[in-house]
CSV table of C-alpha atoms and ligand atoms in Angstrom, one decimal:
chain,number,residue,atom,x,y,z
A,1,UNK,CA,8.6,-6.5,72.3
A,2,UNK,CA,7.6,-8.5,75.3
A,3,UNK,CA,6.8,-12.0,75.2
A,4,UNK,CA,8.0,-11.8,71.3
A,5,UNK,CA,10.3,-14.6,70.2
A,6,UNK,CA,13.2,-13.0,68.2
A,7,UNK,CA,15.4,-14.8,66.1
A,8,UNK,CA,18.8,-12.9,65.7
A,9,UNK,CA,21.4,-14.0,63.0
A,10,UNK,CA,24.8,-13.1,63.3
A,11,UNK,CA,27.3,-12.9,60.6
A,12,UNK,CA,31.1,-12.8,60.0
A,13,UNK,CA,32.0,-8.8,60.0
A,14,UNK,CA,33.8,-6.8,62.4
A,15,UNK,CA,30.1,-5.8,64.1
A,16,UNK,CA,29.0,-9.0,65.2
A,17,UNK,CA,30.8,-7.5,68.6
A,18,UNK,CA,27.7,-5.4,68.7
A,19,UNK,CA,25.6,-8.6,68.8
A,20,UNK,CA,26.0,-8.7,71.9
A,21,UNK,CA,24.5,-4.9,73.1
A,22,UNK,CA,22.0,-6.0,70.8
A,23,UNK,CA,20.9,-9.4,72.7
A,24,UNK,CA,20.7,-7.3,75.9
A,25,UNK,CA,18.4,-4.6,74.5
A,26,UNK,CA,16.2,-7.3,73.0
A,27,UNK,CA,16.2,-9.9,76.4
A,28,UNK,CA,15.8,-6.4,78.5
A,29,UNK,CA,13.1,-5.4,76.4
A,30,UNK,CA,11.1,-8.8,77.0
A,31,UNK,CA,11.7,-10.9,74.3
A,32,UNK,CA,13.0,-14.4,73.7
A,33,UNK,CA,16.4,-14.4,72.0
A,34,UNK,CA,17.9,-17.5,70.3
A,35,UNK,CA,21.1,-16.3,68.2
A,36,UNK,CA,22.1,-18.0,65.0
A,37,UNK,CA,25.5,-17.7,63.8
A,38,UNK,CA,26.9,-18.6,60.5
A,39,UNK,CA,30.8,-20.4,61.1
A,40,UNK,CA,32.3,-17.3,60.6
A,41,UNK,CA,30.9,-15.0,62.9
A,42,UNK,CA,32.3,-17.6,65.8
A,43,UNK,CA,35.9,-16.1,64.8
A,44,UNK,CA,34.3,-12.0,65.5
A,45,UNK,CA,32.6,-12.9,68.8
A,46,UNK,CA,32.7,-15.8,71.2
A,47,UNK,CA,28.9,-18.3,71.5
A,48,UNK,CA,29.4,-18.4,75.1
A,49,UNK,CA,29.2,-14.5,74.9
A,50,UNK,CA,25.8,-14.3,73.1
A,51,UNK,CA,24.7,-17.9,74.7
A,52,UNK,CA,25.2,-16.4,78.5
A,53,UNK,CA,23.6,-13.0,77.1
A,54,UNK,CA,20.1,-14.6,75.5
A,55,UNK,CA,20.1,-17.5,78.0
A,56,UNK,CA,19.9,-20.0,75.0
A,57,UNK,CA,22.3,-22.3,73.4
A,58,UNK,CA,24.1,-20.7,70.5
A,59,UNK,CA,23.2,-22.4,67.2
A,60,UNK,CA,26.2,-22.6,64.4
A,61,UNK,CA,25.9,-26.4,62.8
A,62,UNK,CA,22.2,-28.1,61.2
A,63,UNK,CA,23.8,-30.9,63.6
A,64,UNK,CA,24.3,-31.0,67.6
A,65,UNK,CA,27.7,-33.0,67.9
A,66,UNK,CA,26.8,-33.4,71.2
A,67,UNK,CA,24.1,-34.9,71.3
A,68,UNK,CA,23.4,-35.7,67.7
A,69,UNK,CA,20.2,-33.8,67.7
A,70,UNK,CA,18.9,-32.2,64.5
A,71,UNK,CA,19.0,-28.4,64.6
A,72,UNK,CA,15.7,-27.7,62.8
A,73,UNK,CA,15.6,-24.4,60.7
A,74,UNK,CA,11.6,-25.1,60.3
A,75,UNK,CA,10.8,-25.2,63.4
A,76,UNK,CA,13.5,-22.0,64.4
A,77,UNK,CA,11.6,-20.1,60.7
A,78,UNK,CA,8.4,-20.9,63.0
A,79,UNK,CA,9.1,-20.3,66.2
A,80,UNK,CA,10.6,-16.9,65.4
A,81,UNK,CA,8.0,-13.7,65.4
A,82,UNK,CA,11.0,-11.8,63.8
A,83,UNK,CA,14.3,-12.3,62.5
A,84,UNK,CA,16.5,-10.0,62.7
A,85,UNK,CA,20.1,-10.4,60.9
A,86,UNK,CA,23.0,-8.3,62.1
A,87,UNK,CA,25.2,-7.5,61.3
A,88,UNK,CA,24.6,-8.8,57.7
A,89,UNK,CA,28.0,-9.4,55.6
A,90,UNK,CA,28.0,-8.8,51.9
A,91,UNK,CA,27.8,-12.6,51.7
A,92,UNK,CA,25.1,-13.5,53.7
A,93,UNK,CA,22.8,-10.7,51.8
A,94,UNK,CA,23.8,-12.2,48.2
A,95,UNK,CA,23.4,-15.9,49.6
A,96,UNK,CA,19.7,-14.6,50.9
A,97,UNK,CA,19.0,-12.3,47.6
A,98,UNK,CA,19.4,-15.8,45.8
A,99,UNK,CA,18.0,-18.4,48.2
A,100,UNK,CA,21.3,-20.2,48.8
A,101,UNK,CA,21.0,-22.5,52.0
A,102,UNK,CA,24.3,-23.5,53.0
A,103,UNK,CA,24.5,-22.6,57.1
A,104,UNK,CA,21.9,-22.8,59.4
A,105,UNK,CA,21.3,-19.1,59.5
A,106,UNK,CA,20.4,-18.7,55.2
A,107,UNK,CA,18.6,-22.0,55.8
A,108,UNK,CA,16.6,-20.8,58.9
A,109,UNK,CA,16.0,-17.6,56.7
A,110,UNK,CA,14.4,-19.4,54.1
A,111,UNK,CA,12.1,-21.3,56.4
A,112,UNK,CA,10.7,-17.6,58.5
A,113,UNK,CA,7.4,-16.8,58.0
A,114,UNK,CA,7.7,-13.8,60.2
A,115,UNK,CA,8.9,-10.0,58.9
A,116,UNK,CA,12.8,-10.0,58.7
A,117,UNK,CA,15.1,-6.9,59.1
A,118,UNK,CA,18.3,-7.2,57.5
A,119,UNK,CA,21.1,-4.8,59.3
A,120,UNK,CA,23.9,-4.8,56.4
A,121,UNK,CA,27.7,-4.1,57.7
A,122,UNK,CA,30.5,-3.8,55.6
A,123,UNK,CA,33.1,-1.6,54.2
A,124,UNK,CA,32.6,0.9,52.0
A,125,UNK,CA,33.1,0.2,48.4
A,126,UNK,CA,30.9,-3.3,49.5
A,127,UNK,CA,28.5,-2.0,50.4
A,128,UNK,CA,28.0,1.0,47.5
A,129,UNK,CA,29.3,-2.1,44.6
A,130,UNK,CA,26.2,-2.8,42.0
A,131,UNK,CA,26.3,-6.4,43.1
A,132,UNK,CA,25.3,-5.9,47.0
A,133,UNK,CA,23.0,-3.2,46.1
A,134,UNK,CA,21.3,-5.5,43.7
A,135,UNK,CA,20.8,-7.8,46.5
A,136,UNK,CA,20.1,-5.4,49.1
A,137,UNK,CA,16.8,-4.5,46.6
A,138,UNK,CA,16.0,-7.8,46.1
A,139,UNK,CA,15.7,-8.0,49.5
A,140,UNK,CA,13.6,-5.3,49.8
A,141,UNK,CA,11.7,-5.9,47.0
A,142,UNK,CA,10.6,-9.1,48.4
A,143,UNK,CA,9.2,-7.7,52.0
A,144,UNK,CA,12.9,-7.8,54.4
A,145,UNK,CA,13.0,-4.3,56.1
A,146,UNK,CA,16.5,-3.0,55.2
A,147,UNK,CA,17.7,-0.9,58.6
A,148,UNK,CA,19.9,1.0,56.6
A,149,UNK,CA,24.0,1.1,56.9
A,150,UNK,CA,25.1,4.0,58.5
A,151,UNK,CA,28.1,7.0,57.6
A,152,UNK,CA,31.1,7.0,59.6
A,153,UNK,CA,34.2,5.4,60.5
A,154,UNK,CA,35.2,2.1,59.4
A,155,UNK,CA,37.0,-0.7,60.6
A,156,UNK,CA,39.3,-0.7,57.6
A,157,UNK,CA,40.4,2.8,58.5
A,158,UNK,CA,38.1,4.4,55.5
A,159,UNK,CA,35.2,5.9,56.3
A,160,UNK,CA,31.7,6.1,54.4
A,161,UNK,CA,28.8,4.4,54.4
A,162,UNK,CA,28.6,0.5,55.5
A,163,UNK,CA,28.4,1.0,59.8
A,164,UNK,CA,25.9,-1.2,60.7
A,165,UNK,CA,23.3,0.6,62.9
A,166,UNK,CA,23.6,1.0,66.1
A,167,UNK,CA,22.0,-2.2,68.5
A,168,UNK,CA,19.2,1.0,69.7
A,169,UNK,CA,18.2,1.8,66.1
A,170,UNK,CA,17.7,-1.6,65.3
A,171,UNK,CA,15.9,-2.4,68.3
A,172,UNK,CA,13.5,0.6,68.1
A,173,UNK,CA,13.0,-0.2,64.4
A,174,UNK,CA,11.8,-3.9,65.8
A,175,UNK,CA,9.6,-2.4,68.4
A,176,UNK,CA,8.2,-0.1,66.4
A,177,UNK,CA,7.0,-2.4,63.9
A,178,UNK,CA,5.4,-4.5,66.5
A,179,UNK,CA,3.3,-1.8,67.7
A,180,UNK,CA,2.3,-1.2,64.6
A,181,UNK,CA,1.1,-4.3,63.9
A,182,UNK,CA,-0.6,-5.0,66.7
A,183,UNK,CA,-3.1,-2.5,66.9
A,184,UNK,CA,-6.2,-5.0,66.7
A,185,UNK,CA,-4.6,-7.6,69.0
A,186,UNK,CA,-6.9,-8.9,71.4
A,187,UNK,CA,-9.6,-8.2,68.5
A,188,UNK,CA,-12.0,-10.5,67.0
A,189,UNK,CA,-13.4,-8.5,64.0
A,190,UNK,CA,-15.8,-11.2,61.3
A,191,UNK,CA,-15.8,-10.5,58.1
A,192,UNK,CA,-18.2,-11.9,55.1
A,193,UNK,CA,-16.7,-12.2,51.7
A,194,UNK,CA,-17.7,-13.3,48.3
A,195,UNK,CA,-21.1,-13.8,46.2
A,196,UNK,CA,-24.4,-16.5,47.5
A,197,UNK,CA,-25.8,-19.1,45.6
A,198,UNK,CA,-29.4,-19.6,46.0
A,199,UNK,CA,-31.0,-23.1,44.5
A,200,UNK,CA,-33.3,-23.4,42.1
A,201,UNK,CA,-33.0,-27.2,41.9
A,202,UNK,CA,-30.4,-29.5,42.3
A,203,UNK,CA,-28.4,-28.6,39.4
A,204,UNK,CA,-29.1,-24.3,39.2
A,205,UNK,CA,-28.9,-21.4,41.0
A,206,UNK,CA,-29.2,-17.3,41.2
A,207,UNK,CA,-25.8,-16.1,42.1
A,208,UNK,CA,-23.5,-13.0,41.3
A,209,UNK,CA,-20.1,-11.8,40.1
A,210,UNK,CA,-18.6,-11.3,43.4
A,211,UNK,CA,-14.9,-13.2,43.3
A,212,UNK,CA,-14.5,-12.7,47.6
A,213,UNK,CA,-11.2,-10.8,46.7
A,214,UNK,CA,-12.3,-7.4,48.7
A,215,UNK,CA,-13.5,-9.3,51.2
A,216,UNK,CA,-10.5,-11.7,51.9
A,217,UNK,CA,-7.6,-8.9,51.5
A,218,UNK,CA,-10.0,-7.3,54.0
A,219,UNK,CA,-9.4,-10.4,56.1
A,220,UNK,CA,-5.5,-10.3,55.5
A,221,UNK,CA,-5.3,-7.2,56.6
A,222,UNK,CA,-7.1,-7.3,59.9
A,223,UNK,CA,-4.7,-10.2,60.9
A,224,UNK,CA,-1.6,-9.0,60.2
A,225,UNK,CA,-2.4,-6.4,62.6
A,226,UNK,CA,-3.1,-8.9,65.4
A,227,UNK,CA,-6.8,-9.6,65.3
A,228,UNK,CA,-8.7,-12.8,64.8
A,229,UNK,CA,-10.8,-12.8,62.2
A,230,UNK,CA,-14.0,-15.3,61.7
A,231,UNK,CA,-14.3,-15.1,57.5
A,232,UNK,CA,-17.8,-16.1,56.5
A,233,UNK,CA,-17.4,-17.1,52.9
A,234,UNK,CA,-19.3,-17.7,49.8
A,235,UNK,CA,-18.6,-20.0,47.2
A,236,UNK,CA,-15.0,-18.5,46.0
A,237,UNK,CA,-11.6,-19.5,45.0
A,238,UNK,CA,-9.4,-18.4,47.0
A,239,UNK,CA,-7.3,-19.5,49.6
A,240,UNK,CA,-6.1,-18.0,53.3
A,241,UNK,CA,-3.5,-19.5,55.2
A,242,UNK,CA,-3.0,-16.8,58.3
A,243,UNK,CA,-3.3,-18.4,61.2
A,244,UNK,CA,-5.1,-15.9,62.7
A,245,UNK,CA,-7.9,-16.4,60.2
A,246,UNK,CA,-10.7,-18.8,61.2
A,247,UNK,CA,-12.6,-19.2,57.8
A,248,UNK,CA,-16.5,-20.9,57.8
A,249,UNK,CA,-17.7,-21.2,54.0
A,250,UNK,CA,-21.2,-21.1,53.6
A,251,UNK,CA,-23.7,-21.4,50.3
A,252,UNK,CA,-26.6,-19.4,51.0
A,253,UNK,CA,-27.4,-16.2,52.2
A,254,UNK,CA,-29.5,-18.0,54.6
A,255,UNK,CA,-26.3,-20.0,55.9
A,256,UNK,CA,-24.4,-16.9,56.0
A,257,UNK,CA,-27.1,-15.3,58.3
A,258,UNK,CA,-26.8,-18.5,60.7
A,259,UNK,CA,-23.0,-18.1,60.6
A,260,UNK,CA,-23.1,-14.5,61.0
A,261,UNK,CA,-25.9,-14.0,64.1
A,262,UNK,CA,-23.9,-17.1,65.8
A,263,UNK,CA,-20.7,-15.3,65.9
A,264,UNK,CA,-21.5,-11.8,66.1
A,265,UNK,CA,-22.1,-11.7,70.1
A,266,UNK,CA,-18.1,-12.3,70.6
A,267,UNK,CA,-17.0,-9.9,67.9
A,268,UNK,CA,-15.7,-6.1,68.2
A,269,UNK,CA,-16.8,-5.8,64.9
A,270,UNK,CA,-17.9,-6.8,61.3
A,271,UNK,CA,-17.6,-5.8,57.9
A,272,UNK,CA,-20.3,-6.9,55.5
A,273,UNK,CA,-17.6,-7.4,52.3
A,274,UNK,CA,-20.2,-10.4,51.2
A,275,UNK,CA,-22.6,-9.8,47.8
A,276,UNK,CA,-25.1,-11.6,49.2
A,277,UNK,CA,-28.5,-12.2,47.1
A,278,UNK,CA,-31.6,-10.3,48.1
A,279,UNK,CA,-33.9,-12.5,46.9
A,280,UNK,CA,-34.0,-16.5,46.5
A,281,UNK,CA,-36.2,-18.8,44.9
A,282,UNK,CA,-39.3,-19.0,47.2
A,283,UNK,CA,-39.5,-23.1,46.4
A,284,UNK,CA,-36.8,-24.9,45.5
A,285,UNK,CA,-37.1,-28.5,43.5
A,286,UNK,CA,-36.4,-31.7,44.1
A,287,UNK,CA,-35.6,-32.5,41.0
A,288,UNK,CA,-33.8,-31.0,37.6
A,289,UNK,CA,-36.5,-28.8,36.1
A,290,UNK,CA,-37.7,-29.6,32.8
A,291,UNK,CA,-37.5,-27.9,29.5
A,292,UNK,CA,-41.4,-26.9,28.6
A,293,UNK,CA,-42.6,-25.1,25.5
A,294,UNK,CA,-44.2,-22.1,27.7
A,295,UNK,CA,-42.0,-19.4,29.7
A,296,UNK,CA,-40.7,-20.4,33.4
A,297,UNK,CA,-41.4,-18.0,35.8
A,298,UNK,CA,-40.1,-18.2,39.6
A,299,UNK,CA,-41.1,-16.5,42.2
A,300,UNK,CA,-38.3,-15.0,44.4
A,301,UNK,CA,-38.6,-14.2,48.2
A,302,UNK,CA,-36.3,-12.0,50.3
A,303,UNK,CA,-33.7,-13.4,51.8
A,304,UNK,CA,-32.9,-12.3,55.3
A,305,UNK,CA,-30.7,-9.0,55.4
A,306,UNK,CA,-27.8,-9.8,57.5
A,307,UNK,CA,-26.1,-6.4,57.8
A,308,UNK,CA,-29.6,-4.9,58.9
A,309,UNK,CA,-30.5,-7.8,61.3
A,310,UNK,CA,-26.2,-7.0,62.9
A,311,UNK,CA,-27.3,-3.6,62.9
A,312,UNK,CA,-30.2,-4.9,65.4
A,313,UNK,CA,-28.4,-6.6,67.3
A,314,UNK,CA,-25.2,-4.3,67.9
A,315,UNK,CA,-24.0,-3.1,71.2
A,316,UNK,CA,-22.7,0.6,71.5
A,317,UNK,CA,-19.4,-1.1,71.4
A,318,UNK,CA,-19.6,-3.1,68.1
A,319,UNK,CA,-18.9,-1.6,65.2
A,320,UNK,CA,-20.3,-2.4,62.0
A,321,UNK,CA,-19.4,-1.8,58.6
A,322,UNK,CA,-21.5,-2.2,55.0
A,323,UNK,CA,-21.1,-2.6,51.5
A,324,UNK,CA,-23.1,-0.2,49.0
A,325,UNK,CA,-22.4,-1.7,45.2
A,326,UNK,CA,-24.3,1.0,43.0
A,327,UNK,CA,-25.1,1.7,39.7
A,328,UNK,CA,-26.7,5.0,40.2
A,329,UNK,CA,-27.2,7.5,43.0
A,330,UNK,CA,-24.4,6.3,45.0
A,331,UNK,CA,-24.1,8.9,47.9
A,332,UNK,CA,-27.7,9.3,48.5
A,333,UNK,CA,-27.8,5.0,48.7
A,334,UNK,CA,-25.2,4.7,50.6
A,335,UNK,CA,-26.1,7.2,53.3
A,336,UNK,CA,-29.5,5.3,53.6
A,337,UNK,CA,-27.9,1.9,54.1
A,338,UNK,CA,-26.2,3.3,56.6
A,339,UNK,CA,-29.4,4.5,58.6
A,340,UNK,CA,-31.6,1.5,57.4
A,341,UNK,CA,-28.9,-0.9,58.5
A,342,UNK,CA,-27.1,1.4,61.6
A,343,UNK,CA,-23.8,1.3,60.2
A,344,UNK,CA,-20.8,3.1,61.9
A,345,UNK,CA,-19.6,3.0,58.0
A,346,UNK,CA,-20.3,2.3,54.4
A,347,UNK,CA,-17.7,1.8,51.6
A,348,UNK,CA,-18.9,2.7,48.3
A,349,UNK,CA,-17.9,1.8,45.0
A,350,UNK,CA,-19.5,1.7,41.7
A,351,UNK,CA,-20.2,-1.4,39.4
A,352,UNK,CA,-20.6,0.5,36.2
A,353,UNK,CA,-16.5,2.2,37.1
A,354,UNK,CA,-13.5,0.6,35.7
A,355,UNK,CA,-10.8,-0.6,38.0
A,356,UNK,CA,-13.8,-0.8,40.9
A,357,UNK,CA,-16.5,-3.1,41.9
A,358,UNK,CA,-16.7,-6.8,41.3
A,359,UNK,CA,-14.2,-9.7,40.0
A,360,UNK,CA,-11.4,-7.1,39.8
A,361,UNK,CA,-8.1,-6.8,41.8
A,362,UNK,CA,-8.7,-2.8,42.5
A,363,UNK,CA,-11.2,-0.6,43.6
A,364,UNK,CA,-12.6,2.7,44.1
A,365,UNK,CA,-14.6,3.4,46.9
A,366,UNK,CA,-15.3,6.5,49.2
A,367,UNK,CA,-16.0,5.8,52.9
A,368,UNK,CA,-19.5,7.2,54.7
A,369,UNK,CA,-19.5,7.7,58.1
A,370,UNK,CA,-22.5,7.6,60.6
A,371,UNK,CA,-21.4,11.4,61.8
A,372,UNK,CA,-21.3,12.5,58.0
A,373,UNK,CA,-18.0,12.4,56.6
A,374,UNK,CA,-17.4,11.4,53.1
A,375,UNK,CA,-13.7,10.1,52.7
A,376,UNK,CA,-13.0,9.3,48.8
A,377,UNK,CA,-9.8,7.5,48.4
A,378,UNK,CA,-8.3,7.2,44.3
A,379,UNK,CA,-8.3,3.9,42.9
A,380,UNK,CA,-5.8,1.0,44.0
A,381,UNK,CA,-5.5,-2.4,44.9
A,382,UNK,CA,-7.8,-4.0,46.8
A,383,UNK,CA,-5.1,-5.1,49.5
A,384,UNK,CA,-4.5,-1.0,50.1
A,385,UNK,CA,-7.9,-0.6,49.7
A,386,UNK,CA,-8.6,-3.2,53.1
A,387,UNK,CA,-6.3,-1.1,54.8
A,388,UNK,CA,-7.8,2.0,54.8
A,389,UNK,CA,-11.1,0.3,55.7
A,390,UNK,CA,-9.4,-1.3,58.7
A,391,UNK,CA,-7.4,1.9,59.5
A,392,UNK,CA,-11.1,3.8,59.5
A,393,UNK,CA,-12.0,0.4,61.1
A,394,UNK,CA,-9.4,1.3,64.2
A,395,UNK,CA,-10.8,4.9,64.2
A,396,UNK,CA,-13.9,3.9,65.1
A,397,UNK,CA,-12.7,1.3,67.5
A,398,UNK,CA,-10.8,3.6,69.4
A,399,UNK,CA,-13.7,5.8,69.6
B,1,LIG,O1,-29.0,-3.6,50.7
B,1,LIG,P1,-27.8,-3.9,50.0
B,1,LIG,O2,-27.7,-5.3,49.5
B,1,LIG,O3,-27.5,-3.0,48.8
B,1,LIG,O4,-26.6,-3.7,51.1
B,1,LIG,C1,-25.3,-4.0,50.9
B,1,LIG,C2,-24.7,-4.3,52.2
B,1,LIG,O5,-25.5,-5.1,53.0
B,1,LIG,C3,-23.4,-5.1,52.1
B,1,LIG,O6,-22.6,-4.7,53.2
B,1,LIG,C4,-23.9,-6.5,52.1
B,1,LIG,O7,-22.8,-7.4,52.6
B,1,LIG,C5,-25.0,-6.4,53.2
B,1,LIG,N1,-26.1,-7.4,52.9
B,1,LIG,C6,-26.4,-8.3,53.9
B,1,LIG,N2,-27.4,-9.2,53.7
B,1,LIG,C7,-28.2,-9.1,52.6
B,1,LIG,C8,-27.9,-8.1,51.6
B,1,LIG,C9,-26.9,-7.3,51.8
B,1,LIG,O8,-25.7,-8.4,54.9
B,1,LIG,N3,-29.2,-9.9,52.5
């Protein structure tokens, strides 16, 4: 939690008094608290409680009477690494479930880029009516983390479910996502993605199938656990907007070797995701080539093998990871590209399989290590398919 700016919106129910045992775990746990409360909440617990508590001004209205300063939910949705709201009211979740903005805190809710964990509090027939557990799913549904409602007394007199958890659950439940995702901070891992075009003349080129999509979840997933990833790209179209991921696109497979062997000395790793052509027009035109009666033949040249030349260049503390696309005799293949191109890992998948391989959103592979262990993982998408390349990834890394 240290050094974490946390965003914590507080709501109109009875627990908002437990806002305040929550602010001290979070400040005493190192992170920077600044508390948003919707009008309501003011009448369950005092601002100058929670203010003196996080050491920030409280924030209630989108306007600063005082001063007549704008209080910006963008910049709060952006400064915030988490926002956590709790207690949540019955209103606040359905207002959220259906993007109304109408305080600062739904409005600042909107605008979070960051994970958000939603504490819900109420009594109990709220919180078990269809309507809140709609929302409460919808919330889910669209990535919140729900810190579920507890059993127990009420503040009506009832009891049942609808206690919000207690300030240490949802503090631990915080924490422990942080630490989860953060297992490759301090990381710099590159990754190569997508197919190579190599020229024939101005107008053609040999290329592939490859759409970059293995290779840029791949790149997703290292950064949301904390690295910083270099993404050396072919010609693709997609888009990545993490922050943590510096992307350099590149044509060739010659460009993509310059890129890679530049930026390899300062990584912990790479995985070789890219399709990259083995072979390239030994000459390539100045000009369209012309339609002629007889047969065209080109001759092809190797390009330079960018995995094998990493492999050269690796220090006992790099870790490197391949590619092997086959058609036939995958396991034997693949354990030779390991050796040929001294991987610490190959992921294999077959081109000829449905639901694997190129221009398709899963795949099938089955991971080969250097000391002999074949780990074959059923088909899925290729996002949970990075993950358990950068979980085996972390393995290795931890080594
Ligand atoms: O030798 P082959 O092309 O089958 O090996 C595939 C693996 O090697 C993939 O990880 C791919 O990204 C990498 N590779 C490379 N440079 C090449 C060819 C392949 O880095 N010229």
């Amino acid at each position: 939690m240290s050094g974490k700016n946390i965003l914590l919106g507080v709501t109109g129910g009875i627990a908002a008094y437990k806002a305040a045992q929550l602010v001290r775990l979070l400040v005493k746990q190192g992170a920077s608290v600044k508390v948003v409360m919707t009008p309501t909440a003011k009448q369950f617990i005092t601002p100058l409680t929670l203010a003196t508590l996080s050491q920030n001004p409280i924030l209630v209205d989108f306007f600063n009477s005082e001063n007549g300063e704008w209080n910006s939910h963008v910049k709060l949705g952006l400064w915030a690494d988490a926002m956590i709201i709790a207690p949540a009211t019955a209103n606040t979740i359905a207002k959220m479930a259906n993007g109304i903005a109408d305080n600062l805190l739904t409005t600042s809710y909107l605008s979070a880029r960051c994970p958000v964990f939603v504490a819900p509090a109420m009594d109990l027939d709220m919180f078990a009516h269809p309507a809140t557990q709609k929302n409460i799913a919808t919330l889910k549904s669209v990535g919140n983390i729900i810190i579920d409602a507890e059993d127990g007394e009420l503040a009506s007199g009832l009891s049942g479910k609808g206690r919000m958890a207690e300030p240490e659950t949802i503090t631990a439940c915080v924490s422990a996502y942080f630490e989860q995702n953060s297992q490759l901070s301090g990381k710099t891992i590159m990754i190569t993605a997508g197919p190579t075009y190599e020229n024939i003349d101005p107008v053609r080129f040999i290329g592939n199938y490859s759409s970059g999509k293995m290779g840029f979840a791949l790149a997703e997933a290292a950064a949301a656990l904390g690295a910083k990833v270099i993404l050396i790209s072919g010609p693709v179209k997609l888009s990545s907007n993490h922050p943590n991921i510096k992307r350099i696109d590149v044509t060739s497979a010659q460009q993509m070797f310059e890129a890679c062997t530049a930026n390899f000395a300062q990584c912990d790793a790479a995985i070789m995701a890219a399709a990259v052509a083995d072979y390239r027009p030994a000459t390539v035109a100045d000009q369209k080539i012309k339609k002629a009666e007889n047969n065209l033949t080109i001759t092809l040249e190797a390009t330079p093998d960018i995995a094998k030349s990493l492999g050269q260049m690796k220090s006992p503390k790099q870790v490197l990871v391949g590619f092997a696309l086959e058609t036939e005799n995958g396991l034997q293949n693949a354990e030779d590209k390991l050796k040929k191109k001294n991987l610490d890992f190959v992921v294999l998948n077959n081109a000829n399989e449905a639901g694997a391989g190129f221009n398709c959103d899963t795949n099938h592979v089955t991971i080969i290590t250097s000391g002999g262990e074949k780990i074959e993982f059923p088909t899925k998408s290729k996002s949970e398919v990075a993950n358990d390349i950068v979980n085996q990834l972390i393995n290795c890394l931890n080594k």
